[in-house]
GROMACS .gro file of C-alpha atoms in nm:
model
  256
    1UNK     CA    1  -0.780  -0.065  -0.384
    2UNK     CA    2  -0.912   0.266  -0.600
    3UNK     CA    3  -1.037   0.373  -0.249
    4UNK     CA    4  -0.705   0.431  -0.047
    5UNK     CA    5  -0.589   0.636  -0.372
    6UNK     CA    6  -0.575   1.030  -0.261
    7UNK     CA    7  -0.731   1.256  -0.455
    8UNK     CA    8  -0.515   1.504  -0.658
    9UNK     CA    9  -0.534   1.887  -0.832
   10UNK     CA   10  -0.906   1.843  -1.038
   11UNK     CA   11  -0.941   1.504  -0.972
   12UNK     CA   12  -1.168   1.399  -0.636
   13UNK     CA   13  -1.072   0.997  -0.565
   14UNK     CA   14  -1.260   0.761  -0.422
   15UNK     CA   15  -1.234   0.788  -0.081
   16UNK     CA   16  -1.372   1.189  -0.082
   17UNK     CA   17  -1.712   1.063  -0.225
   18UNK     CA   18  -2.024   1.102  -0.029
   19UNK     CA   19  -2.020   0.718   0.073
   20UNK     CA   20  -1.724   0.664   0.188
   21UNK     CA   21  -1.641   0.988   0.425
   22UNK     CA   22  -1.707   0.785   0.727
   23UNK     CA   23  -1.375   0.561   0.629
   24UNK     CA   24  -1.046   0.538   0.899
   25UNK     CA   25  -0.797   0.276   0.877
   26UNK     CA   26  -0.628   0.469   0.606
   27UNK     CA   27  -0.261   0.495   0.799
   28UNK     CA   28  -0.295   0.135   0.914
   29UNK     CA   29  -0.281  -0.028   0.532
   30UNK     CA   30  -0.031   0.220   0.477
   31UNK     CA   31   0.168   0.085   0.737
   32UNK     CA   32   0.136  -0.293   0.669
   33UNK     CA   33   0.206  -0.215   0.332
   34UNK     CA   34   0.503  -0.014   0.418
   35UNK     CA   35   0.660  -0.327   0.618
   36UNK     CA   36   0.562  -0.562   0.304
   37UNK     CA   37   0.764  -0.349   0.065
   38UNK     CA   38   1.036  -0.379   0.299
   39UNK     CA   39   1.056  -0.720   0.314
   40UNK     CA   40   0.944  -0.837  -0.036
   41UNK     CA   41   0.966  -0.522  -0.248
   42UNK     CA   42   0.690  -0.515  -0.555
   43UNK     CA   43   0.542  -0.817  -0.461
   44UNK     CA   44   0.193  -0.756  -0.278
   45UNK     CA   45  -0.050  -0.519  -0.378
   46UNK     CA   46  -0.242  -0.280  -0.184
   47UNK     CA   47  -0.585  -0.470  -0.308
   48UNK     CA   48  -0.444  -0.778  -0.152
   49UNK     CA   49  -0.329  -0.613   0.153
   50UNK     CA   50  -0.677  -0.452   0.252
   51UNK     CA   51  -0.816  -0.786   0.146
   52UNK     CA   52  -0.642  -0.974   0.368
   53UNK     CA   53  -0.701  -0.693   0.648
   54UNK     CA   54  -1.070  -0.727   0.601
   55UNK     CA   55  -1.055  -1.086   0.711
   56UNK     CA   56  -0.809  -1.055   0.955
   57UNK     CA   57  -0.985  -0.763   1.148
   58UNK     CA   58  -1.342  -0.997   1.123
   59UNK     CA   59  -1.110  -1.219   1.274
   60UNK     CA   60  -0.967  -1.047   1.537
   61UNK     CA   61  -1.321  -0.935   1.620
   62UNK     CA   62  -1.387  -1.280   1.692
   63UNK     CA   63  -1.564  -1.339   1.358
   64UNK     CA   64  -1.509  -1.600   1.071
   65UNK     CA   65  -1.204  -1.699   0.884
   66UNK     CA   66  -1.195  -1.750   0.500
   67UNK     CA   67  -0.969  -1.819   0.248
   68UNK     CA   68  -0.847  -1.509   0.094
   69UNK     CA   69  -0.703  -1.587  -0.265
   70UNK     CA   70  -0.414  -1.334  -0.411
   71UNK     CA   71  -0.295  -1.216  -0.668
   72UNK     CA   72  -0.484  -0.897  -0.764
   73UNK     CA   73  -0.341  -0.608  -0.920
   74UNK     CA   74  -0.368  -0.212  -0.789
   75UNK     CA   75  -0.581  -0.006  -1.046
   76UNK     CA   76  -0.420   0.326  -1.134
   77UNK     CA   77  -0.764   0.552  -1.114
   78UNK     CA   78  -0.980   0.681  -0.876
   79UNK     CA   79  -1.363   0.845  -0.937
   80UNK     CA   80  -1.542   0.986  -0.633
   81UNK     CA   81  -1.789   0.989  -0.921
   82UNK     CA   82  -1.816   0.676  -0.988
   83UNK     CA   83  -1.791   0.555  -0.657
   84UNK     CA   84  -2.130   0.763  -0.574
   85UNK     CA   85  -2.283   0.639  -0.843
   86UNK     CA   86  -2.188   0.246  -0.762
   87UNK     CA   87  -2.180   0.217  -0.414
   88UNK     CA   88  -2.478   0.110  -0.229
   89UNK     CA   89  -2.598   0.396  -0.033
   90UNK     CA   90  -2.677   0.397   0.341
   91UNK     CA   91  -3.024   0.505   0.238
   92UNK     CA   92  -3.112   0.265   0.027
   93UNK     CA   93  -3.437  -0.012  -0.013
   94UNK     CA   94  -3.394  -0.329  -0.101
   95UNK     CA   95  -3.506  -0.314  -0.473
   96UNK     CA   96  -3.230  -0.040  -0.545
   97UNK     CA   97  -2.972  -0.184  -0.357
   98UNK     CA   98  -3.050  -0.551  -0.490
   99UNK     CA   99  -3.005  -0.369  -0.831
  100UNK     CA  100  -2.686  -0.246  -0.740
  101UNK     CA  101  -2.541  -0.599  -0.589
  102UNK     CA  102  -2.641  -0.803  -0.889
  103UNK     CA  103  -2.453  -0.546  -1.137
  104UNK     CA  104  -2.204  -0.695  -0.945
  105UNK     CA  105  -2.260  -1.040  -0.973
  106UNK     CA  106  -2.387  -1.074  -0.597
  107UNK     CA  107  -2.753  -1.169  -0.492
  108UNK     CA  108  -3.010  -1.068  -0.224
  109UNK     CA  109  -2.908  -1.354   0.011
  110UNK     CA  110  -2.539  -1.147  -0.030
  111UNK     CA  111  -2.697  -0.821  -0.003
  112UNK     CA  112  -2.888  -0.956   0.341
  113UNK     CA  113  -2.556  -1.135   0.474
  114UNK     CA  114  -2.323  -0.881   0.403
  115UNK     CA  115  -2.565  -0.603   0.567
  116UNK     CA  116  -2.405  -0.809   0.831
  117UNK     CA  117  -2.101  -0.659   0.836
  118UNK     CA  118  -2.271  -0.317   1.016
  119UNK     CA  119  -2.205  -0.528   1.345
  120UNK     CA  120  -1.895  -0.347   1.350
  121UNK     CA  121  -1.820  -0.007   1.360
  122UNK     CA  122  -1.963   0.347   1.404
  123UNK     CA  123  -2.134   0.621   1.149
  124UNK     CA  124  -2.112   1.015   1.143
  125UNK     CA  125  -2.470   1.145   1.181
  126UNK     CA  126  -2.532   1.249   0.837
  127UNK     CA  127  -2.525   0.930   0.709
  128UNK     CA  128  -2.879   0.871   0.899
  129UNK     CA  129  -2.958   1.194   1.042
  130UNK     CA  130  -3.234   1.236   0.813
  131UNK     CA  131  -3.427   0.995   0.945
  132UNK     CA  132  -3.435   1.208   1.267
  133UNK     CA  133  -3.515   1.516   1.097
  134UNK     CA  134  -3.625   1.504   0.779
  135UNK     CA  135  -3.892   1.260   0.741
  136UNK     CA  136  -4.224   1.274   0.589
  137UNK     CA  137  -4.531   1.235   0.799
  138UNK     CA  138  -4.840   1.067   0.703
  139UNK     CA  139  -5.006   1.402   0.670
  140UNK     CA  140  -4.741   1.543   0.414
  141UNK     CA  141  -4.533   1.749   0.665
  142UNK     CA  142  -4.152   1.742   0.682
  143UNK     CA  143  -3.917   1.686   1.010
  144UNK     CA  144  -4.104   1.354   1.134
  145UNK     CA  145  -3.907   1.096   1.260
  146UNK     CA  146  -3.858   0.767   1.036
  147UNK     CA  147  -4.151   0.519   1.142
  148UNK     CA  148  -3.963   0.225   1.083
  149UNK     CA  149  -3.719   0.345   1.334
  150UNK     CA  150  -3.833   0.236   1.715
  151UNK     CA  151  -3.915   0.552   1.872
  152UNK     CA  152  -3.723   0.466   2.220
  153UNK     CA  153  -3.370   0.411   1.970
  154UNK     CA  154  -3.472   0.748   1.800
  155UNK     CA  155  -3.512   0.901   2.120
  156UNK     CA  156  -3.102   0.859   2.210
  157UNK     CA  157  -2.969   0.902   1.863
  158UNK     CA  158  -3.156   1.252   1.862
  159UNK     CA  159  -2.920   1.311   2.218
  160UNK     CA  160  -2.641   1.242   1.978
  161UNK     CA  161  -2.697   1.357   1.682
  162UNK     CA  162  -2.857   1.762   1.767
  163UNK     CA  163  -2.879   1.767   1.359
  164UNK     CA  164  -2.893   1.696   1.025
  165UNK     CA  165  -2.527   1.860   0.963
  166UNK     CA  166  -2.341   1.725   1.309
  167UNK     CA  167  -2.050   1.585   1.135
  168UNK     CA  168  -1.857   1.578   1.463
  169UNK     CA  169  -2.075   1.268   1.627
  170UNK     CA  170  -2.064   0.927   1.593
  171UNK     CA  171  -2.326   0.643   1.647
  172UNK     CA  172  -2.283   0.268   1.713
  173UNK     CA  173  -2.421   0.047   1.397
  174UNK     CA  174  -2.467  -0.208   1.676
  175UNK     CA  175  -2.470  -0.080   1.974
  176UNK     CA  176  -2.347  -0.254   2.248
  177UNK     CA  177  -2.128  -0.517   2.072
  178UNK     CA  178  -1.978  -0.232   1.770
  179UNK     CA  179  -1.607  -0.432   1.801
  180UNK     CA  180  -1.706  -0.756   1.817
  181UNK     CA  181  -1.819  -0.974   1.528
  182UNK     CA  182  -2.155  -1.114   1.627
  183UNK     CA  183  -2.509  -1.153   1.549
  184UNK     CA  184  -2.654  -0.932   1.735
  185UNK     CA  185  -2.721  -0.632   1.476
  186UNK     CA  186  -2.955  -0.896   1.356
  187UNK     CA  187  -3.146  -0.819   1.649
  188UNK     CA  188  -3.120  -0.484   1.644
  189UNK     CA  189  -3.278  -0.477   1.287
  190UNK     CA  190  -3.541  -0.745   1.409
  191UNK     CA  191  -3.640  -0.478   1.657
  192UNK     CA  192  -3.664  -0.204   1.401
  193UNK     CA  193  -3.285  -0.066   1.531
  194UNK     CA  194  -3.089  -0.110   1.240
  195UNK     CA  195  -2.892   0.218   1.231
  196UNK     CA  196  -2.965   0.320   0.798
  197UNK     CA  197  -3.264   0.312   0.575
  198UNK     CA  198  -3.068   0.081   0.449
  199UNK     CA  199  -3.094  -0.158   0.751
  200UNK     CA  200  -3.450  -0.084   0.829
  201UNK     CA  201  -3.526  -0.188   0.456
  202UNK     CA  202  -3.407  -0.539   0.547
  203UNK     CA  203  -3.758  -0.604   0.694
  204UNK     CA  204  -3.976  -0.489   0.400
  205UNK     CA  205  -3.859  -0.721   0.164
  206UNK     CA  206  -3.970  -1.145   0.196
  207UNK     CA  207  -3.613  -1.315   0.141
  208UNK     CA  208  -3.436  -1.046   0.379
  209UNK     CA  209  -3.682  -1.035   0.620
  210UNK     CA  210  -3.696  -1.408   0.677
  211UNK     CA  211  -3.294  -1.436   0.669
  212UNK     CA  212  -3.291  -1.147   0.929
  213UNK     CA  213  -3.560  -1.293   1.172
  214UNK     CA  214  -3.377  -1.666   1.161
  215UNK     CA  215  -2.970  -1.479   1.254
  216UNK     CA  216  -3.203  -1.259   1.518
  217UNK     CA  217  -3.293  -1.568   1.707
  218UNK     CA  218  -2.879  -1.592   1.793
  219UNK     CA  219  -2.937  -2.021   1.691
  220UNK     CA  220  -2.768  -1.995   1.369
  221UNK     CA  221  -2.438  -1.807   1.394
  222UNK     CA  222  -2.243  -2.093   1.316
  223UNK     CA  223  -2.475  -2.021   0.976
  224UNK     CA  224  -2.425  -1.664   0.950
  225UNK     CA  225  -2.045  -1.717   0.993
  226UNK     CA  226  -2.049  -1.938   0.709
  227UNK     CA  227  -2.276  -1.753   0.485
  228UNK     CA  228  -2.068  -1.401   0.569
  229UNK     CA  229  -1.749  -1.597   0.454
  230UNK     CA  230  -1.872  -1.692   0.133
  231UNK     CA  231  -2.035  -1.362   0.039
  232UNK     CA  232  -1.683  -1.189   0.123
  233UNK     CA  233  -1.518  -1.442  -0.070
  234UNK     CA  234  -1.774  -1.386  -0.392
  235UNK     CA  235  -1.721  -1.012  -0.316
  236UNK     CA  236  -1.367  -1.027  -0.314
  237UNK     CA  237  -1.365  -1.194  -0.691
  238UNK     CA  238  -1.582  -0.844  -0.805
  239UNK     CA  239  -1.369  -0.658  -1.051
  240UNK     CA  240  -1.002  -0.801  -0.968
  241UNK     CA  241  -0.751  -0.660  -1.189
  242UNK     CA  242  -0.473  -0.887  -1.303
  243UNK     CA  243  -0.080  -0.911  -1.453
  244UNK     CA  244  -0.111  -0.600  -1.722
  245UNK     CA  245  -0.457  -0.475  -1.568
  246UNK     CA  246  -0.296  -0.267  -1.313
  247UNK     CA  247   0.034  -0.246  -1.116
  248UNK     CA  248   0.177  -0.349  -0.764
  249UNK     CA  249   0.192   0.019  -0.625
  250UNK     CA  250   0.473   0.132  -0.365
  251UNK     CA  251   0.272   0.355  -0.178
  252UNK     CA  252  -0.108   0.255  -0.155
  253UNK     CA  253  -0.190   0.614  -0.151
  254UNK     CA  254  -0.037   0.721  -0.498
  255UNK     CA  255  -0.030   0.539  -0.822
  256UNK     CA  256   0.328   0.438  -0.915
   0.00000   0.00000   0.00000
């Protein structure tokens, strides 16, 4: 829980780095956590609480259940460094962000499934403006659009996004169906829609590709679901702190 920590005088958290500006939810673990402490002081921990509220939002969104085990301790630091260094970014191919999940014990079928996810949601422009703007054309020249991006899709994010610094707009990472937990940004990818470099890099590699094309076809959700619930439950085991590892904090923001 690192990432709900607030950065402080000469030290920039988590949640400030490059990756994770697009974040919101913030006040709503802080006040589930809030109502925990009042009922069973110093007993939950704000990486069990946003655990639990990952499920229970994919849930709510009419996605999968999974069993959520507990126990995990709060860690006390918070890198915006680090966090830029480790997190996979939005843009992304397959062989750097397949490096990136198996330093964390998770494999390309994870990396594939848990791409998933982007069926909920929205994204500030910057985070795939670029591929708008600032492309390279065949014949060397700058400010192409992406070609793996369906020229039609391009067409309407350029209405919403007027450039590569809008930080005021938002997109749909699946339009159409962005609060409900579905297949269907399978489809968009299949299409060459996927919203990142990230997505669109899906199709360029065999074992993504194939995994994409199959959930695209919308006869194997009852798959997906069950694939998505035990990648979340591998992910959920990465880098759990326990007992003397960390500490239950009060506030999720602050380190006790």
């Amino acid at each position: 829980a690192s990432v709900l920590l607030e950065s402080t005088d000469g030290k920039v958290a988590e949640k400030d780095a490059k990756p994770n500006k697009s974040l919101r939810g913030f006040g709503s673990v802080e006040r589930v956590k809030a109502k925990l402490e009042a009922a069973c002081p110093g007993i939950i921990s704000c990486a069990d609480v946003l655990t639990l509220m990952s499920r229970d939002a994919v849930v709510m969104a009419k996605g999968p259940f999974w069993p959520v085990a507990l126990g995990r301790r709060d860690g006390r630091m918070s890198s915006a460094t680090e966090a830029s260094n480790e997190l996979p970014p939005a843009s992304g191919d397959v062989p750097l962000l397949a490096k990136i999940f198996a330093s964390k014990g998770l494999d390309l079928k994870d990396l594939v499934v848990l791409s998933g996810a982007h069926t909920l949601g929205t994204a500030h422009c910057p985070s795939f403006a670029d591929r708008l703007y600032n492309t390279t054309g065949e014949n060397g020249a700058y400010g192409h659009v992406d070609q793996s991006l369906d020229s039609e899709y391009a067409d309407k994010l350029r209405l919403k996004c007027k450039s590569v610094d809008d930080r005021t707009m938002l997109s749909e990472m699946d339009p159409g169906s962005f609060k409900t937990f579905d297949t269907s940004y399978y489809r968009h990818v299949a299409k060459r829609r996927g919203l990142f470099r990230s997505d669109a890099a899906l199709l360029f590699d065999n074992t993504t590709r194939d995994y994409v094309q199959r959930i695209a076809t919308g006869k194997f959700d009852g798959e997906f679901f069950k694939d998505f619930s035990a990648s979340m439950i591998k992910m959920g085991d990465v880098g759990v702190l326990t007992r003397a590892e960390g500490e239950i904090r009060k506030k999720c923001y602050a380190p006790n």
